[in-house]
PDB file of C-alpha atoms and ligand atoms in Angstrom:
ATOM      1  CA  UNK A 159      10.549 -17.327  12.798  1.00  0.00           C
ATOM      2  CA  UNK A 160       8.259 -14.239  11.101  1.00  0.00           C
ATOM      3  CA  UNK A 161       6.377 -12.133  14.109  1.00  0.00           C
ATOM      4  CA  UNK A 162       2.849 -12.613  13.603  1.00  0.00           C
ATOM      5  CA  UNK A 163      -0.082  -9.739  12.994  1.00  0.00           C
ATOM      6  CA  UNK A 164      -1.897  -9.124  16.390  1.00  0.00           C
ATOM      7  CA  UNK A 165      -5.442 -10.353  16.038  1.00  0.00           C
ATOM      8  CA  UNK A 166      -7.742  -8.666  14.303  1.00  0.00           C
ATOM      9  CA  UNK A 167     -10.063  -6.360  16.684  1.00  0.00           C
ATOM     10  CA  UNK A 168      -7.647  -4.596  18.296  1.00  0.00           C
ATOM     11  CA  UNK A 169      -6.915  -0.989  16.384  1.00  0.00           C
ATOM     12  CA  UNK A 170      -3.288  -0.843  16.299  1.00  0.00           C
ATOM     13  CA  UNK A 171      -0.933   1.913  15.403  1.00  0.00           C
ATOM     14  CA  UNK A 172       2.062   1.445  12.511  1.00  0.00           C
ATOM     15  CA  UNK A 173       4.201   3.933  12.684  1.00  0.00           C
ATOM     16  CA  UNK A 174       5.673   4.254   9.415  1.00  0.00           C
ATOM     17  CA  UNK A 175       9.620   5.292   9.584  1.00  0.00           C
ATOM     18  CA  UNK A 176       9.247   6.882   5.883  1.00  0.00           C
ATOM     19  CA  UNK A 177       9.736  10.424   8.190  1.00  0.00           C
ATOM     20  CA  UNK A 178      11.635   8.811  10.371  1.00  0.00           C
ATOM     21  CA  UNK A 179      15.772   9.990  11.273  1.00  0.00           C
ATOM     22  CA  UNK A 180      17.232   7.693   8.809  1.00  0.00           C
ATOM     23  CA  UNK A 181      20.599   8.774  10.717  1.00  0.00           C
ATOM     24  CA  UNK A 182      18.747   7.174  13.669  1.00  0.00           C
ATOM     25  CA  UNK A 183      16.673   3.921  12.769  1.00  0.00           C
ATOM     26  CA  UNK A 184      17.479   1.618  15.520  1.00  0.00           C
ATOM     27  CA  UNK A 185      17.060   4.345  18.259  1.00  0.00           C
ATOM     28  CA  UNK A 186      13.541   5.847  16.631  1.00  0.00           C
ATOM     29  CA  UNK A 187      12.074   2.237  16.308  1.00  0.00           C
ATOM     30  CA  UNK A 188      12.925   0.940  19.831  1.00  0.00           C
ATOM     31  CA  UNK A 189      11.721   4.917  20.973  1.00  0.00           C
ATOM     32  CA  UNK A 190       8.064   4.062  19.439  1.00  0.00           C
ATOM     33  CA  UNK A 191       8.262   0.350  20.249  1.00  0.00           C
ATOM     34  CA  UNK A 192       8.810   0.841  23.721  1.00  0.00           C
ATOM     35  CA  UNK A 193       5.574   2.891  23.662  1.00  0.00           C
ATOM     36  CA  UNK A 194       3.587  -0.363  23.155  1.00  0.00           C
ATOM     37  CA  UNK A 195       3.622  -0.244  19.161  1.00  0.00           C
ATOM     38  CA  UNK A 196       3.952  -3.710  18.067  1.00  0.00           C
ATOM     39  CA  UNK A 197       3.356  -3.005  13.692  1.00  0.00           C
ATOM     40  CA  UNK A 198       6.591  -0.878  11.773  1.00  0.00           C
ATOM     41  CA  UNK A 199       5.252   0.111   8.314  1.00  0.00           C
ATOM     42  CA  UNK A 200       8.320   0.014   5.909  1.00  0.00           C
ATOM     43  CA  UNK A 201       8.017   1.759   2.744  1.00  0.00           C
ATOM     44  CA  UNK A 202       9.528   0.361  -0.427  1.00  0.00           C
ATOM     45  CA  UNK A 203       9.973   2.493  -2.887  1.00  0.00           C
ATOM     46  CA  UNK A 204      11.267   1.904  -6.687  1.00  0.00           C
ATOM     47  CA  UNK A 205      11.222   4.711  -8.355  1.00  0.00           C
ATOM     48  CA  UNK A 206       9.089   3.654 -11.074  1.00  0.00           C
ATOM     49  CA  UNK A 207       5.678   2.785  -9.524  1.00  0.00           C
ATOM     50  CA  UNK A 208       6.258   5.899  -7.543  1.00  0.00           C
ATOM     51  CA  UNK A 209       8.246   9.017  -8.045  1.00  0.00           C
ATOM     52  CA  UNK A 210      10.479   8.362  -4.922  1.00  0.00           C
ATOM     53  CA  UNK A 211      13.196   5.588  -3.740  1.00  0.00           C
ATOM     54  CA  UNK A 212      13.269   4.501   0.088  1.00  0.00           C
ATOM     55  CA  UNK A 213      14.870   1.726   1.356  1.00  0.00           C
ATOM     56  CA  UNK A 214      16.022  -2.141  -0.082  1.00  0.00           C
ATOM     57  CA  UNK A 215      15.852  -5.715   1.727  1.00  0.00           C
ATOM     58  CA  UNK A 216      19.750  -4.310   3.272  1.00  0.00           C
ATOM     59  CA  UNK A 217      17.797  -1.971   5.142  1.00  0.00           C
ATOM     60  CA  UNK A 218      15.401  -4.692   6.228  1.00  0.00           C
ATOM     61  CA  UNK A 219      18.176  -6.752   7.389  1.00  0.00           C
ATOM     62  CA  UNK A 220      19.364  -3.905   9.702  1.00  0.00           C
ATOM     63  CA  UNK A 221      16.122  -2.553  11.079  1.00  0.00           C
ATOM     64  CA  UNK A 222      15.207  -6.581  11.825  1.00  0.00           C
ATOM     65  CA  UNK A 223      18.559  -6.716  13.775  1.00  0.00           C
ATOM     66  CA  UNK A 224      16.757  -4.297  16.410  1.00  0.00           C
ATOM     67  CA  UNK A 225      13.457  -4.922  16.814  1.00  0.00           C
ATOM     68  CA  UNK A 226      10.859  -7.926  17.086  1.00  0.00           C
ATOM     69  CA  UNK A 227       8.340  -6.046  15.827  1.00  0.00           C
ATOM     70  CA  UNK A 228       6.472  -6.850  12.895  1.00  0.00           C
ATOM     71  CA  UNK A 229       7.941  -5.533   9.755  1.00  0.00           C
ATOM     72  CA  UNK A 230       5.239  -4.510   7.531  1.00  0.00           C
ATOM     73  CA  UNK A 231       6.283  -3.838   4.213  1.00  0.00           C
ATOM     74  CA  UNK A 232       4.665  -2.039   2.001  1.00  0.00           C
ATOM     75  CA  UNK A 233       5.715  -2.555  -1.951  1.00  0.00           C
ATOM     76  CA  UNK A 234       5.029   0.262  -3.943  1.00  0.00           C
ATOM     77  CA  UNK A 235       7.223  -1.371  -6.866  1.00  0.00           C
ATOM     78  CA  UNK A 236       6.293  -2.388 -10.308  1.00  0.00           C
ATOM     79  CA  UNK A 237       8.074  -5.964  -9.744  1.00  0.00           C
ATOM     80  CA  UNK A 238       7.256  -7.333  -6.557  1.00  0.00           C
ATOM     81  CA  UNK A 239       7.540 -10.958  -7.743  1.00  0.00           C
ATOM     82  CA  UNK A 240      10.950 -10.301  -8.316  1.00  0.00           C
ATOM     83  CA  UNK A 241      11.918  -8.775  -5.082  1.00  0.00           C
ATOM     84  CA  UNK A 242       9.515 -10.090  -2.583  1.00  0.00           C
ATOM     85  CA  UNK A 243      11.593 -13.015  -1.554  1.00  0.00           C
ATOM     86  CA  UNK A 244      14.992 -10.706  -0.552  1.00  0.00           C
ATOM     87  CA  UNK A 245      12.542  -8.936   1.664  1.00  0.00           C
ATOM     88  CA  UNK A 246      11.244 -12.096   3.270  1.00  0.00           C
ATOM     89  CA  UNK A 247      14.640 -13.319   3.234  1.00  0.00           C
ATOM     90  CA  UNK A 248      15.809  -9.970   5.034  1.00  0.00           C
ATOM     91  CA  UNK A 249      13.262  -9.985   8.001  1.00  0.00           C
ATOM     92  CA  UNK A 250       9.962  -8.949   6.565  1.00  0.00           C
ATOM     93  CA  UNK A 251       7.117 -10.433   8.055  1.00  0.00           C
ATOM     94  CA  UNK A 252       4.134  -8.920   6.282  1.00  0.00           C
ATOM     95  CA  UNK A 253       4.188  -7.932   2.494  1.00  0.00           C
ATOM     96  CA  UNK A 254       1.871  -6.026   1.487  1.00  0.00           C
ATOM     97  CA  UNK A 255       1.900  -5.543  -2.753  1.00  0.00           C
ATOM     98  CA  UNK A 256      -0.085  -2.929  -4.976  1.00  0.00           C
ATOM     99  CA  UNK A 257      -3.114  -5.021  -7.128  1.00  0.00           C
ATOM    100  CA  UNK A 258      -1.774  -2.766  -9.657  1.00  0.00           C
ATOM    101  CA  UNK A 259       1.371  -4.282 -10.383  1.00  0.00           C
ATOM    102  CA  UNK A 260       0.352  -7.806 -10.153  1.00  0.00           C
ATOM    103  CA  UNK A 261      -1.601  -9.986 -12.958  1.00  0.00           C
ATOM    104  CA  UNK A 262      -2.464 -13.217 -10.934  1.00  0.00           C
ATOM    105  CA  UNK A 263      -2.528 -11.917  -7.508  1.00  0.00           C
ATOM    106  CA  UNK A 264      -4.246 -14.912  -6.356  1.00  0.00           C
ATOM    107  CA  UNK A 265      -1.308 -17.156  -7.318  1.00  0.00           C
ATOM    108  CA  UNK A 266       1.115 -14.668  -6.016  1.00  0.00           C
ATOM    109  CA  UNK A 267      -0.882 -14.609  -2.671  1.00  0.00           C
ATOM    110  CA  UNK A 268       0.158 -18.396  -2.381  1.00  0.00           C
ATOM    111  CA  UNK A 269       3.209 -17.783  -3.067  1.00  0.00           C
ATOM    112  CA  UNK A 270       4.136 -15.160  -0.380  1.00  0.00           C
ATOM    113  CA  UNK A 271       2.214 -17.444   1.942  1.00  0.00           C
ATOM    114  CA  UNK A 272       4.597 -20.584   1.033  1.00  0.00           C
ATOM    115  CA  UNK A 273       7.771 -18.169   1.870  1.00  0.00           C
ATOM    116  CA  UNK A 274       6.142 -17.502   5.601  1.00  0.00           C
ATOM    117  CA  UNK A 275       4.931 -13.877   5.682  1.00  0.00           C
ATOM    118  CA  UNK A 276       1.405 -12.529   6.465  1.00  0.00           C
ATOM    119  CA  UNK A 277      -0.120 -11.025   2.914  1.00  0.00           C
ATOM    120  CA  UNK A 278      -1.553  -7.990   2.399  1.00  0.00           C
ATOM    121  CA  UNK A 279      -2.730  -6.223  -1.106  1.00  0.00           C
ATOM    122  CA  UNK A 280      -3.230  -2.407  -1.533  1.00  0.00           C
ATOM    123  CA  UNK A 281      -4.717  -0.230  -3.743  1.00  0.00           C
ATOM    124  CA  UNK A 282      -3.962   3.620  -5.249  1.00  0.00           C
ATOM    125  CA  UNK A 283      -6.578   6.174  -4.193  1.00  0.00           C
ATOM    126  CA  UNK A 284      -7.680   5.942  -8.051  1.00  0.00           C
ATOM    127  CA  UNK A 285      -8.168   2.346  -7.898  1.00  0.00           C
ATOM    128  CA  UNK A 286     -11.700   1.235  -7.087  1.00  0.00           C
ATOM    129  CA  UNK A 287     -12.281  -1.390  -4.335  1.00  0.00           C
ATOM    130  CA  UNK A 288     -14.053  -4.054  -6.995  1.00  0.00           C
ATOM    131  CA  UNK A 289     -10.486  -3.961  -8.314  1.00  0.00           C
ATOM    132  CA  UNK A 290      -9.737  -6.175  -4.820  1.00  0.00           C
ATOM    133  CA  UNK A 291     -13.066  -7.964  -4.124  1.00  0.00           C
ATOM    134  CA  UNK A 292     -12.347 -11.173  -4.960  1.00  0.00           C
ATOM    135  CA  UNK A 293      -8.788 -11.156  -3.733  1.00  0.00           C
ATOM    136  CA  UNK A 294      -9.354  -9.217  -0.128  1.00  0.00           C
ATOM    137  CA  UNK A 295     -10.812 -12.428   1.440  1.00  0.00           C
ATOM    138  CA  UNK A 296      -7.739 -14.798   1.300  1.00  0.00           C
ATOM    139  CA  UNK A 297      -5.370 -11.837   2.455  1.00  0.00           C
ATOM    140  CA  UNK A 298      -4.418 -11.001   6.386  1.00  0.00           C
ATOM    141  CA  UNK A 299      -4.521  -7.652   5.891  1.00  0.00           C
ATOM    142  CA  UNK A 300      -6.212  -5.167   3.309  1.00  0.00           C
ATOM    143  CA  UNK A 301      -4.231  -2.036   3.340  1.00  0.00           C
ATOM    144  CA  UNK A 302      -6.519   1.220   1.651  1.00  0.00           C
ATOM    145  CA  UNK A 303      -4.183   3.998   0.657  1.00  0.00           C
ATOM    146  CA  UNK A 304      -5.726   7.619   2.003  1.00  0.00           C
ATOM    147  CA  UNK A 305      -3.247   9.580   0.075  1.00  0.00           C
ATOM    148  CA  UNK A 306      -1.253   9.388  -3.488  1.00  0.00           C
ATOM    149  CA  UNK A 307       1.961   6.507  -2.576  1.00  0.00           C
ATOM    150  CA  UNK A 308       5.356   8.308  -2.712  1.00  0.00           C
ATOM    151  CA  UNK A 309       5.788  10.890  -0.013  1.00  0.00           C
ATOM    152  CA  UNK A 310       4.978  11.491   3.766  1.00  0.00           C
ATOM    153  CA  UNK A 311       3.105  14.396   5.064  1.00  0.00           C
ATOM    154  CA  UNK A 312       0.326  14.381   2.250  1.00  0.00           C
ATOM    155  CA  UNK A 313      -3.235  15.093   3.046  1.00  0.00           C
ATOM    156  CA  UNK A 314      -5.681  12.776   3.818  1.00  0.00           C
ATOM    157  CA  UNK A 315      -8.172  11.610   0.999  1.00  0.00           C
ATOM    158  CA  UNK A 316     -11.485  11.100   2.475  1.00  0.00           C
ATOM    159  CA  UNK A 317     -13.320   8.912  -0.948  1.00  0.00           C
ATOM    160  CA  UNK A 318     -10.355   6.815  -0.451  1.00  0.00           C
ATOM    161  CA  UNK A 319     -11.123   6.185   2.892  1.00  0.00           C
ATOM    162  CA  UNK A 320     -14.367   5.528   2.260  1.00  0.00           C
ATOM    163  CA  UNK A 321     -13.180   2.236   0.575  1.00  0.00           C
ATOM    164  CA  UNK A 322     -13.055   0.869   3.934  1.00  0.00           C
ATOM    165  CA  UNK A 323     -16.903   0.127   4.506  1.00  0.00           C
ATOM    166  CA  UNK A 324     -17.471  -1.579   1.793  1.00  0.00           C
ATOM    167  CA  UNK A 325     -14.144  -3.854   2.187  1.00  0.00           C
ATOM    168  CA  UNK A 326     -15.134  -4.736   5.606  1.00  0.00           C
ATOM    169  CA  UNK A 327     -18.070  -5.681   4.572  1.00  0.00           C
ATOM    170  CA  UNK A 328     -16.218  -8.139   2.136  1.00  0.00           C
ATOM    171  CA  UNK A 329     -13.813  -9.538   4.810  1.00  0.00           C
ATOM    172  CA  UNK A 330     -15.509 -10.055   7.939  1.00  0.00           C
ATOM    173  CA  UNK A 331     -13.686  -8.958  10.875  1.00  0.00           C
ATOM    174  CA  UNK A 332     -10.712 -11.189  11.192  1.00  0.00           C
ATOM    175  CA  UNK A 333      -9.035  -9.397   8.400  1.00  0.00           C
ATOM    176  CA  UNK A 334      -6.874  -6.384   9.133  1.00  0.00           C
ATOM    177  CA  UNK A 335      -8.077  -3.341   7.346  1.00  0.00           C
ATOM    178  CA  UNK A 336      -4.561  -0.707   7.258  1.00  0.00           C
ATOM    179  CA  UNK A 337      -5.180   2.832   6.137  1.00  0.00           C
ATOM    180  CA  UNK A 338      -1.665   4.711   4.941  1.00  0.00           C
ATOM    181  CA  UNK A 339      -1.689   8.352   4.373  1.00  0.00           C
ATOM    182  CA  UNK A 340      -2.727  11.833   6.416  1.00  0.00           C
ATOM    183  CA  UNK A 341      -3.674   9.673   9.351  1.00  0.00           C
ATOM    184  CA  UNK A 342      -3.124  11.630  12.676  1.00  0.00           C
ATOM    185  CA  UNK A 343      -5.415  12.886  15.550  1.00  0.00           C
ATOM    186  CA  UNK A 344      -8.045  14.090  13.506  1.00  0.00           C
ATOM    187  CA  UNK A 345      -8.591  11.263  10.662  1.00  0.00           C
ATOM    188  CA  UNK A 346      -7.651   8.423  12.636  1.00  0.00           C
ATOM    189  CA  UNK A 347     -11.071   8.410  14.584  1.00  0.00           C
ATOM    190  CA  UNK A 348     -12.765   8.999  10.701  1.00  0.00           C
ATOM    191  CA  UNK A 349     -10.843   5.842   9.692  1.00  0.00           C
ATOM    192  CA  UNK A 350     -11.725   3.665  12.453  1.00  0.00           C
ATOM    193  CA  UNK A 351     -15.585   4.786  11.918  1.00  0.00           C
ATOM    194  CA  UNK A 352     -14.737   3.571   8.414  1.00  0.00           C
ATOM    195  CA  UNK A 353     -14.093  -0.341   9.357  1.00  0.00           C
ATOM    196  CA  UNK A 354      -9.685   0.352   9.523  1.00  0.00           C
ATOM    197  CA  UNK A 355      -8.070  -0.982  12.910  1.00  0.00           C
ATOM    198  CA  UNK A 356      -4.529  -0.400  11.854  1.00  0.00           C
ATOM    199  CA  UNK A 357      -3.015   3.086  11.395  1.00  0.00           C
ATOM    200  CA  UNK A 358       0.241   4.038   9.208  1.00  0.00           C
ATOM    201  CA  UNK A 359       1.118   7.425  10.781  1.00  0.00           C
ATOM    202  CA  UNK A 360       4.420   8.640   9.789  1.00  0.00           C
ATOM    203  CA  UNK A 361       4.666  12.511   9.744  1.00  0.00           C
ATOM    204  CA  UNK A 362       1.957  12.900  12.601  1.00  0.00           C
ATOM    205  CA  UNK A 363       4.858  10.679  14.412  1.00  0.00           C
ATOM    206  CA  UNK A 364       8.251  11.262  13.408  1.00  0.00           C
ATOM    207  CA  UNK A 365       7.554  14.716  12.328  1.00  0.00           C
ATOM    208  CA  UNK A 366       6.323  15.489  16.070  1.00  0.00           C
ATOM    209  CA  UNK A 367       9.540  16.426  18.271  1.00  0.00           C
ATOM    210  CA  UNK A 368       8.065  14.168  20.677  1.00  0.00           C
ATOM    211  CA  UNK A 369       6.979  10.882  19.110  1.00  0.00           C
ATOM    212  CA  UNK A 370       5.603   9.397  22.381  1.00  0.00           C
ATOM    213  CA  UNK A 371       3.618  11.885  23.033  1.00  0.00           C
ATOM    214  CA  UNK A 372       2.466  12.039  19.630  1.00  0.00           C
ATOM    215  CA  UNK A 373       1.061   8.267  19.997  1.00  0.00           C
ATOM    216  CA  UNK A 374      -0.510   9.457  22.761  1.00  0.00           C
ATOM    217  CA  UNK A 375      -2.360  12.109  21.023  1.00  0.00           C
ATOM    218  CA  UNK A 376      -3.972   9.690  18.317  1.00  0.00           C
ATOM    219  CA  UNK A 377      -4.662   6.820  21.143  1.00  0.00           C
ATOM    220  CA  UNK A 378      -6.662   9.996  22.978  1.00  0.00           C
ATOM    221  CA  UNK A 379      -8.067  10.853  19.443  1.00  0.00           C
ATOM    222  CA  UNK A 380      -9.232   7.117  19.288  1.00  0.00           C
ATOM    223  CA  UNK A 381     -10.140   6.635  23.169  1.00  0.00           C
TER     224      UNK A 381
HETATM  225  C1  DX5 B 116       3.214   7.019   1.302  1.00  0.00           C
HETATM  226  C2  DX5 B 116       3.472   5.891   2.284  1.00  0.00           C
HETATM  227  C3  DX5 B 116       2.851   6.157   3.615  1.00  0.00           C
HETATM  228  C4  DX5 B 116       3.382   7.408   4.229  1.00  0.00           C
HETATM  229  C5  DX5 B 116       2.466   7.827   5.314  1.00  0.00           C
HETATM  230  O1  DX5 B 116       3.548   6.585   0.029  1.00  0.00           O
HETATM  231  O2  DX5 B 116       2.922   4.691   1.808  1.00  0.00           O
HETATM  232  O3  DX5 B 116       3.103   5.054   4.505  1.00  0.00           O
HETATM  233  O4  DX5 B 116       4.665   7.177   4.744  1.00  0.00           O
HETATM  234  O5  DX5 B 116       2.985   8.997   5.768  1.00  0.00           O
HETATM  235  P1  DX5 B 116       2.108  10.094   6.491  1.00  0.00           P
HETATM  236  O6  DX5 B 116       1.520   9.403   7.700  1.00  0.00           O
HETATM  237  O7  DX5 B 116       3.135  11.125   6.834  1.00  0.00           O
HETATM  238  O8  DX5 B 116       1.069  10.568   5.516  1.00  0.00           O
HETATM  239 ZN1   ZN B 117       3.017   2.882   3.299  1.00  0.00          ZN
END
């Protein structure tokens, strides 16, 4: 049974284990889960759409072992029609693919939706929104990257941000928008301005020695 999105509405925080203690999974996600986070942002990395490699669908299948939280996975991969299903397969709930590596990502929506999962679609901080327009509407979540994909603790890019105002003005407000990069206690209130009500933080989480209080400090930043 895949763990659905909380509504819509409702700003939400994803910590994203990317700066995580890979030593540590189980213990760091039940440590922020047990802080009232209900979203885990997963990176996916390839290599090849980005300069970096993360974590596979075995990963997947250990982090879903210890958690009910949704697993939002975030494919920055040049072949996610390949690999999608694995993840699925593994315990993903939410995909979430790059509109740069897909040609018909209308068809591929369908697809993802047929295996069970929430969809999302991102774009590169180069990308212009028109690039999603058409496609933003049927997804459950639009996620707007606010720094270059590859590597945690980058800083926030405020044009790419931007992006958000005009895609909520596209989706209404029953679709998630997810901002992913530089988000901590000072841009997460920009963000939220912006139209986003979900928030990948990784280093202002994990790289904090004390990641509850750290969620603390961006729901203060937000309150
Ligand atoms: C970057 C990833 C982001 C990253 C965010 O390619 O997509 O999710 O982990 O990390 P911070 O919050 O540290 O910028
Ligand atoms: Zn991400």
């Amino acid at each position: 049974m895949k763990q659905a999105l909380p509504k819509a509405g409702t700003v939400q925080i994803a910590p994203s284990i990317l700066s995580a203690d890979f030593a540590n999974l189980a213990s760091e996600i039940k440590l922020v889960v047990s802080s009232g986070i209900e979203i885990i942002h997963l990176d996916v990395m390839d290599g090849h759409f980005v300069p970096n490699i993360t974590i596979g669908p075995p990963v997947v299948q250990g982090i879903r072992k210890c958690t009910r939280a949704v697993l939002d996975t975030h494919l920055m991969i040049t072949d996610p029609g390949t690999y999608a299903e694995r993840f699925i397969e593994a315990g993903s709930d939410h995909i979430t693919f790059h509109i740069e590596t897909v040609d018909r990502p209308a068809e591929f929506i369908q697809y993802l939706r047929r295996l069970g999962v929430t969809v999302g679609v991102t774009l590169n901080p180069e990308t212009p929104a028109e690039a999603i327009r058409d496609i933003c509407p049927l997804c459950d979540m639009v996620l707007v990257m606010t720094v270059h994909p590859g590597f945690g603790g980058q800083s926030f890019i405020d044009e790419a941000a931007r992006k958000c105002v005009r895609i909520r003005s596209w989706v209404g407000p029953e679709v998630r928008i997810e901002v992913d990069g530089g988000i901590d206690t000072k841009t997460a209130p920009i963000v939220v301005r912006y139209g986003a009500d979900t928030l990948v933080a990784g280093n202002a989480i994990f790289g904090q020695p004390d990641r509850k209080a750290a969620i603390q400090a961006i729901r203060d930043a937000l309150a």
